[in-house]
N, CA, C and O atoms as a GROMACS GRO file, in nm:
protein
  408
    1MET      N    1   4.565  13.793  12.727
    1MET     CA    2   4.543  13.675  12.645
    1MET      C    3   4.445  13.583  12.718
    1MET      O    4   4.474  13.540  12.831
    2PRO      N    5   4.332  13.550  12.658
    2PRO     CA    6   4.233  13.464  12.726
    2PRO      C    7   4.281  13.320  12.735
    2PRO      O    8   4.350  13.268  12.647
    3ARG      N    9   4.243  13.256  12.846
    3ARG     CA   10   4.274  13.115  12.866
    3ARG      C   11   4.151  13.032  12.828
    3ARG      O   12   4.037  13.072  12.852
    4ILE      N   13   4.177  12.918  12.770
    4ILE     CA   14   4.070  12.826  12.731
    4ILE      C   15   4.074  12.708  12.827
    4ILE      O   16   4.179  12.648  12.848
    5GLU      N   17   3.959  12.677  12.884
    5GLU     CA   18   3.949  12.561  12.972
    5GLU      C   19   3.926  12.437  12.886
    5GLU      O   20   3.853  12.442  12.787
    6GLY      N   21   3.989  12.328  12.923
    6GLY     CA   22   3.974  12.207  12.845
    6GLY      C   23   3.998  12.082  12.926
    6GLY      O   24   4.024  12.087  13.046
    7ARG      N   25   3.988  11.971  12.858
    7ARG     CA   26   4.011  11.841  12.918
    7ARG      C   27   4.106  11.762  12.830
    7ARG      O   28   4.104  11.773  12.707
    8VAL      N   29   4.189  11.682  12.895
    8VAL     CA   30   4.271  11.585  12.824
    8VAL      C   31   4.211  11.448  12.858
    8VAL      O   32   4.201  11.411  12.975
    9VAL      N   33   4.172  11.375  12.756
    9VAL     CA   34   4.110  11.244  12.774
    9VAL      C   35   4.211  11.138  12.732
    9VAL      O   36   4.264  11.141  12.621
   10ILE      N   37   4.239  11.044  12.825
   10ILE     CA   38   4.337  10.937  12.801
   10ILE      C   39   4.263  10.806  12.776
   10ILE      O   40   4.184  10.762  12.859
   11ASN      N   41   4.290  10.745  12.661
   11ASN     CA   42   4.226  10.619  12.622
   11ASN      C   43   4.331  10.509  12.608
   11ASN      O   44   4.416  10.517  12.520
   12PRO      N   45   4.326  10.406  12.694
   12PRO     CA   46   4.421  10.295  12.681
   12PRO      C   47   4.398  10.218  12.551
   12PRO      O   48   4.286  10.210  12.502
   13LYS      N   49   4.504  10.163  12.496
   13LYS     CA   50   4.494  10.081  12.374
   13LYS      C   51   4.405   9.960  12.402
   13LYS      O   52   4.420   9.894  12.505
   14GLY      N   53   4.313   9.930  12.311
   14GLY     CA   54   4.228   9.814  12.322
   14GLY      C   55   4.109   9.831  12.415
   14GLY      O   56   4.035   9.736  12.438
   15SER      N   57   4.091   9.951  12.468
   15SER     CA   58   3.979   9.976  12.559
   15SER      C   59   3.888  10.080  12.497
   15SER      O   60   3.934  10.175  12.434
   16GLY      N   61   3.758  10.062  12.515
   16GLY     CA   62   3.664  10.158  12.461
   16GLY      C   63   3.636  10.275  12.554
   16GLY      O   64   3.570  10.371  12.515
   17ARG      N   65   3.687  10.267  12.676
   17ARG     CA   66   3.658  10.371  12.775
   17ARG      C   67   3.784  10.447  12.815
   17ARG      O   68   3.892  10.389  12.820
   18PRO      N   69   3.769  10.575  12.843
   18PRO     CA   70   3.885  10.650  12.889
   18PRO      C   71   3.926  10.606  13.030
   18PRO      O   72   3.841  10.574  13.113
   19SER      N   73   4.057  10.604  13.055
   19SER     CA   74   4.104  10.568  13.189
   19SER      C   75   4.118  10.689  13.277
   19SER      O   76   4.120  10.677  13.400
   20ALA      N   77   4.129  10.808  13.216
   20ALA     CA   78   4.142  10.930  13.295
   20ALA      C   79   4.099  11.050  13.212
   20ALA      O   80   4.111  11.051  13.090
   21THR      N   81   4.049  11.151  13.282
   21THR     CA   82   4.018  11.280  13.223
   21THR      C   83   4.084  11.385  13.310
   21THR      O   84   4.055  11.394  13.429
   22LEU      N   85   4.173  11.463  13.252
   22LEU     CA   86   4.247  11.564  13.326
   22LEU      C   87   4.199  11.703  13.285
   22LEU      O   88   4.174  11.728  13.167
   23HIS      N   89   4.185  11.792  13.381
   23HIS     CA   90   4.145  11.930  13.353
   23HIS      C   91   4.269  12.014  13.331
   23HIS      O   92   4.361  12.012  13.413
   24VAL      N   93   4.272  12.088  13.221
   24VAL     CA   94   4.385  12.176  13.188
   24VAL      C   95   4.330  12.307  13.130
   24VAL      O   96   4.213  12.316  13.093
   25SER      N   97   4.416  12.406  13.122
   25SER     CA   98   4.380  12.530  13.052
   25SER      C   99   4.501  12.573  12.971
   25SER      O  100   4.615  12.544  13.008
   26TRP      N  101   4.476  12.643  12.862
   26TRP     CA  102   4.584  12.687  12.775
   26TRP      C  103   4.550  12.823  12.717
   26TRP      O  104   4.434  12.866  12.719
   27LEU      N  105   4.651  12.889  12.665
   27LEU     CA  106   4.631  13.020  12.602
   27LEU      C  107   4.571  13.000  12.463
   27LEU      O  108   4.600  12.901  12.395
   28ASP      N  109   4.487  13.095  12.422
   28ASP     CA  110   4.426  13.088  12.290
   28ASP      C  111   4.530  13.100  12.180
   28ASP      O  112   4.517  13.040  12.073
   29TYR      N  113   4.633  13.179  12.205
   29TYR     CA  114   4.740  13.198  12.108
   29TYR      C  115   4.872  13.200  12.183
   29TYR      O  116   4.875  13.270  12.285
   30PRO      N  117   4.976  13.136  12.149
   30PRO     CA  118   4.996  13.054  12.030
   30PRO      C  119   4.930  12.917  12.043
   30PRO      O  120   4.910  12.867  12.153
   31LYS      N  121   4.896  12.859  11.929
   31LYS     CA  122   4.828  12.729  11.928
   31LYS      C  123   4.911  12.619  11.993
   31LYS      O  124   4.855  12.522  12.043
   32SER      N  125   5.042  12.633  11.994
   32SER     CA  126   5.129  12.530  12.052
   32SER      C  127   5.114  12.522  12.203
   32SER      O  128   5.156  12.422  12.263
   33ASP      N  129   5.056  12.623  12.268
   33ASP     CA  130   5.040  12.619  12.413
   33ASP      C  131   4.945  12.506  12.455
   33ASP      O  132   4.963  12.448  12.562
   34ARG      N  133   4.845  12.475  12.372
   34ARG     CA  134   4.754  12.365  12.404
   34ARG      C  135   4.832  12.234  12.411
   34ARG      O  136   4.812  12.154  12.502
   35THR      N  137   4.919  12.214  12.315
   35THR     CA  138   5.000  12.092  12.314
   35THR      C  139   5.092  12.088  12.436
   35THR      O  140   5.104  11.984  12.500
   36LYS      N  141   5.157  12.200  12.467
   36LYS     CA  142   5.248  12.204  12.582
   36LYS      C  143   5.177  12.171  12.711
   36LYS      O  144   5.227  12.091  12.791
   37GLN      N  145   5.060  12.231  12.734
   37GLN     CA  146   4.985  12.208  12.858
   37GLN      C  147   4.934  12.064  12.865
   37GLN      O  148   4.937  12.003  12.972
   38ALA      N  149   4.887  12.010  12.753
   38ALA     CA  150   4.838  11.872  12.750
   38ALA      C  151   4.951  11.774  12.779
   38ALA      O  152   4.934  11.681  12.858
   39VAL      N  153   5.067  11.793  12.716
   39VAL     CA  154   5.181  11.704  12.738
   39VAL      C  155   5.228  11.711  12.884
   39VAL      O  156   5.260  11.609  12.944
   40ALA      N  157   5.231  11.831  12.940
   40ALA     CA  158   5.274  11.846  13.080
   40ALA      C  159   5.180  11.771  13.174
   40ALA      O  160   5.226  11.701  13.264
   41ALA      N  161   5.048  11.785  13.154
   41ALA     CA  162   4.951  11.716  13.240
   41ALA      C  163   4.959  11.565  13.224
   41ALA      O  164   4.956  11.492  13.323
   42VAL      N  165   4.968  11.518  13.100
   42VAL     CA  166   4.975  11.373  13.075
   42VAL      C  167   5.105  11.315  13.129
   42VAL      O  168   5.104  11.204  13.182
   43THR      N  169   5.215  11.386  13.116
   43THR     CA  170   5.344  11.337  13.166
   43THR      C  171   5.339  11.317  13.317
   43THR      O  172   5.384  11.214  13.367
   44VAL      N  173   5.284  11.413  13.390
   44VAL     CA  174   5.273  11.398  13.536
   44VAL      C  175   5.184  11.280  13.570
   44VAL      O  176   5.218  11.200  13.657
   45TRP      N  177   5.069  11.268  13.502
   45TRP     CA  178   4.977  11.157  13.527
   45TRP      C  179   5.044  11.023  13.498
   45TRP      O  180   5.035  10.931  13.579
   46ALA      N  181   5.110  11.011  13.383
   46ALA     CA  182   5.170  10.884  13.342
   46ALA      C  183   5.286  10.844  13.433
   46ALA      O  184   5.302  10.727  13.465
   47LYS      N  185   5.368  10.942  13.475
   47LYS     CA  186   5.480  10.909  13.564
   47LYS      C  187   5.431  10.863  13.701
   47LYS      O  188   5.496  10.780  13.765
   48ASN      N  189   5.317  10.915  13.745
   48ASN     CA  190   5.259  10.867  13.871
   48ASN      C  191   5.198  10.728  13.854
   48ASN      O  192   5.214  10.642  13.940
   49LYS      N  193   5.128  10.706  13.744
   49LYS     CA  194   5.062  10.577  13.721
   49LYS      C  195   5.164  10.465  13.695
   49LYS      O  196   5.149  10.355  13.749
   50TYR      N  197   5.265  10.493  13.615
   50TYR     CA  198   5.364  10.391  13.578
   50TYR      C  199   5.496  10.418  13.649
   50TYR      O  200   5.601  10.423  13.585
   51ARG      N  201   5.489  10.436  13.778
   51ARG     CA  202   5.608  10.467  13.858
   51ARG      C  203   5.716  10.361  13.839
   51ARG      O  204   5.689  10.241  13.842
   52GLY      N  205   5.838  10.407  13.821
   52GLY     CA  206   5.950  10.315  13.806
   52GLY      C  207   5.972  10.268  13.663
   52GLY      O  208   6.068  10.196  13.635
   53CYS      N  209   5.885  10.306  13.571
   53CYS     CA  210   5.899  10.267  13.430
   53CYS      C  211   5.946  10.386  13.349
   53CYS      O  212   5.934  10.502  13.391
   54ASN      N  213   6.000  10.357  13.233
   54ASN     CA  214   6.043  10.461  13.141
   54ASN      C  215   5.920  10.512  13.065
   54ASN      O  216   5.861  10.438  12.987
   55VAL      N  217   5.881  10.639  13.088
   55VAL     CA  218   5.761  10.697  13.028
   55VAL      C  219   5.801  10.805  12.927
   55VAL      O  220   5.883  10.892  12.957
   56PHE      N  221   5.743  10.798  12.809
   56PHE     CA  222   5.765  10.899  12.705
   56PHE      C  223   5.630  10.941  12.650
   56PHE      O  224   5.549  10.855  12.613
   57VAL      N  225   5.603  11.072  12.645
   57VAL     CA  226   5.477  11.124  12.593
   57VAL      C  227   5.505  11.196  12.461
   57VAL      O  228   5.588  11.287  12.455
   58GLU      N  229   5.434  11.154  12.356
   58GLU     CA  230   5.452  11.210  12.222
   58GLU      C  231   5.322  11.280  12.182
   58GLU      O  232   5.213  11.226  12.202
   59ALA      N  233   5.334  11.400  12.126
   59ALA     CA  234   5.214  11.475  12.089
   59ALA      C  235   5.223  11.537  11.952
   59ALA      O  236   5.166  11.644  11.929
   60GLY      N  237   5.293  11.475  11.859
   60GLY     CA  238   5.311  11.533  11.727
   60GLY      C  239   5.182  11.557  11.652
   60GLY      O  240   5.161  11.666  11.600
   61SER      N  241   5.093  11.457  11.646
   61SER     CA  242   4.969  11.475  11.571
   61SER      C  243   4.868  11.560  11.648
   61SER      O  244   4.774  11.612  11.588
   62LEU      N  245   4.885  11.573  11.779
   62LEU     CA  246   4.797  11.660  11.857
   62LEU      C  247   4.813  11.803  11.810
   62LEU      O  248   4.714  11.876  11.798
   63ALA      N  249   4.935  11.844  11.783
   63ALA     CA  250   4.961  11.981  11.737
   63ALA      C  251   4.916  12.000  11.593
   63ALA      O  252   4.866  12.108  11.558
   64ASP      N  253   4.931  11.899  11.509
   64ASP     CA  254   4.900  11.913  11.366
   64ASP      C  255   4.750  11.912  11.339
   64ASP      O  256   4.701  11.993  11.260
   65ALA      N  257   4.677  11.823  11.403
   65ALA     CA  258   4.537  11.802  11.366
   65ALA      C  259   4.437  11.877  11.453
   65ALA      O  260   4.316  11.862  11.434
   66GLY      N  261   4.484  11.957  11.546
   66GLY     CA  262   4.392  12.036  11.627
   66GLY      C  263   4.307  11.949  11.718
   66GLY      O  264   4.358  11.860  11.785
   67GLU      N  265   4.176  11.976  11.719
   67GLU     CA  266   4.085  11.906  11.811
   67GLU      C  267   4.081  11.755  11.786
   67GLU      O  268   4.055  11.678  11.878
   68GLN      N  269   4.106  11.712  11.664
   68GLN     CA  270   4.095  11.570  11.631
   68GLN      C  271   4.228  11.495  11.647
   68GLN      O  272   4.231  11.374  11.631
   69GLY      N  273   4.335  11.565  11.678
   69GLY     CA  274   4.464  11.500  11.689
   69GLY      C  275   4.476  11.416  11.814
   69GLY      O  276   4.403  11.436  11.911
   70ALA      N  277   4.569  11.322  11.812
   70ALA     CA  278   4.590  11.236  11.928
   70ALA      C  279   4.738  11.230  11.960
   70ALA      O  280   4.822  11.223  11.871
   71GLY      N  281   4.768  11.234  12.089
   71GLY     CA  282   4.904  11.212  12.136
   71GLY      C  283   4.915  11.068  12.183
   71GLY      O  284   4.815  10.996  12.188
   72HIS      N  285   5.036  11.025  12.216
   72HIS     CA  286   5.056  10.885  12.253
   72HIS      C  287   5.143  10.877  12.379
   72HIS      O  288   5.234  10.957  12.400
   73ILE      N  289   5.112  10.779  12.463
   73ILE     CA  290   5.190  10.752  12.584
   73ILE      C  291   5.264  10.620  12.561
   73ILE      O  292   5.203  10.517  12.529
   74HIS      N  293   5.396  10.624  12.577
   74HIS     CA  294   5.480  10.504  12.563
   74HIS      C  295   5.538  10.470  12.700
   74HIS      O  296   5.592  10.558  12.769
   75VAL      N  297   5.528  10.344  12.739
   75VAL     CA  298   5.585  10.297  12.865
   75VAL      C  299   5.680  10.182  12.831
   75VAL      O  300   5.640  10.083  12.771
   76ASN      N  301   5.805  10.198  12.871
   76ASN     CA  302   5.909  10.099  12.842
   76ASN      C  303   5.913  10.064  12.693
   76ASN      O  304   5.931   9.948  12.655
   77GLY      N  305   5.896  10.166  12.608
   77GLY     CA  306   5.907  10.148  12.464
   77GLY      C  307   5.781  10.100  12.395
   77GLY      O  308   5.779  10.091  12.272
   78MET      N  309   5.675  10.068  12.469
   78MET     CA  310   5.550  10.020  12.408
   78MET      C  311   5.442  10.127  12.421
   78MET      O  312   5.426  10.189  12.526
   79GLU      N  313   5.368  10.148  12.313
   79GLU     CA  314   5.258  10.245  12.317
   79GLU      C  315   5.142  10.183  12.395
   79GLU      O  316   5.090  10.078  12.357
   80VAL      N  317   5.102  10.249  12.503
   80VAL     CA  318   4.997  10.193  12.589
   80VAL      C  319   4.866  10.270  12.583
   80VAL      O  320   4.761  10.216  12.617
   81ALA      N  321   4.871  10.398  12.539
   81ALA     CA  322   4.748  10.478  12.540
   81ALA      C  323   4.761  10.595  12.442
   81ALA      O  324   4.870  10.638  12.407
   82ASP      N  325   4.645  10.646  12.401
   82ASP     CA  326   4.634  10.768  12.324
   82ASP      C  327   4.570  10.874  12.411
   82ASP      O  328   4.500  10.842  12.507
   83PHE      N  329   4.592  11.001  12.378
   83PHE     CA  330   4.521  11.107  12.448
   83PHE      C  331   4.489  11.219  12.352
   83PHE      O  332   4.557  11.238  12.252
   84SER      N  333   4.385  11.294  12.384
   84SER     CA  334   4.348  11.411  12.304
   84SER      C  335   4.308  11.523  12.397
   84SER      O  336   4.263  11.499  12.509
   85ALA      N  337   4.326  11.646  12.352
   85ALA     CA  338   4.290  11.764  12.430
   85ALA      C  339   4.172  11.832  12.362
   85ALA      O  340   4.181  11.867  12.244
   86VAL      N  341   4.064  11.852  12.434
   86VAL     CA  342   3.946  11.916  12.379
   86VAL      C  343   3.906  12.034  12.466
   86VAL      O  344   3.921  12.032  12.588
   87ALA      N  345   3.855  12.137  12.402
   87ALA     CA  346   3.808  12.255  12.475
   87ALA      C  347   3.670  12.229  12.531
   87ALA      O  348   3.587  12.163  12.468
   88ILE      N  349   3.645  12.283  12.649
   88ILE     CA  350   3.512  12.275  12.709
   88ILE      C  351   3.434  12.395  12.657
   88ILE      O  352   3.480  12.508  12.671
   89PRO      N  353   3.317  12.373  12.598
   89PRO     CA  354   3.241  12.486  12.545
   89PRO      C  355   3.195  12.580  12.657
   89PRO      O  356   3.172  12.536  12.770
   90ALA      N  357   3.182  12.706  12.624
   90ALA     CA  358   3.134  12.804  12.722
   90ALA      C  359   2.989  12.771  12.760
   90ALA      O  360   2.912  12.727  12.675
   91PRO      N  361   2.953  12.794  12.886
   91PRO     CA  362   2.815  12.765  12.927
   91PRO      C  363   2.716  12.858  12.857
   91PRO      O  364   2.746  12.974  12.828
   92VAL      N  365   2.598  12.805  12.830
   92VAL     CA  366   2.491  12.882  12.768
   92VAL      C  367   2.404  12.941  12.879
   92VAL      O  368   2.359  12.866  12.966
   93PRO      N  369   2.378  13.071  12.878
   93PRO     CA  370   2.292  13.128  12.982
   93PRO      C  371   2.153  13.067  12.978
   93PRO      O  372   2.097  13.048  12.870
   94ALA      N  373   2.096  13.037  13.093
   94ALA     CA  374   1.965  12.974  13.101
   94ALA      C  375   1.856  13.061  13.042
   94ALA      O  376   1.757  13.009  12.990
   95GLU      N  377   1.872  13.193  13.049
   95GLU     CA  378   1.771  13.284  12.994
   95GLU      C  379   1.746  13.256  12.847
   95GLU      O  380   1.632  13.257  12.801
   96SER      N  381   1.854  13.232  12.771
   96SER     CA  382   1.839  13.213  12.627
   96SER      C  383   1.766  13.082  12.595
   96SER      O  384   1.710  13.068  12.487
   97LEU      N  385   1.767  12.987  12.687
   97LEU     CA  386   1.698  12.860  12.663
   97LEU      C  387   1.549  12.873  12.686
   97LEU      O  388   1.470  12.800  12.626
   98PHE      N  389   1.508  12.965  12.773
   98PHE     CA  390   1.367  12.974  12.812
   98PHE      C  391   1.302  13.106  12.771
   98PHE      O  392   1.206  13.148  12.834
   99GLY      N  393   1.352  13.170  12.669
   99GLY     CA  394   1.287  13.288  12.614
   99GLY      C  395   1.311  13.416  12.691
   99GLY      O  396   1.228  13.507  12.680
  100GLY      N  397   1.418  13.429  12.767
  100GLY     CA  398   1.452  13.556  12.828
  100GLY      C  399   1.406  13.578  12.970
  100GLY      O  400   1.424  13.689  13.021
  101GLY      N  401   1.350  13.483  13.036
  101GLY     CA  402   1.312  13.502  13.177
  101GLY      C  403   1.163  13.496  13.199
  101GLY      O  404   1.087  13.449  13.114
  102LEU      N  405   1.122  13.545  13.316
  102LEU     CA  406   0.981  13.534  13.355
  102LEU      C  407   0.898  13.647  13.304
  102LEU      O  408   0.778  13.651  13.329
   0.00000   0.00000   0.00000
């Protein structure tokens, strides 16, 4: 089963910039593996960042909407950030960009 390399991008509420980008990989099938791997990575990150607080990671719409879905990070009952998991596209060989070589 091939693994897909991807990134989880965490965006705090009210901010236009991501606060973190985490590298993850997941299995191509079943589709739920992407959600599991993203939630696991975000949970570790959030528990380290918000040490001593009650952290809950929700990813319901991440599983439903695919690439456009967003999960949510709750700290002490308040939603503080959204996150999404996106696949990194495979690299394009340089030969194909320059007509096949010299």
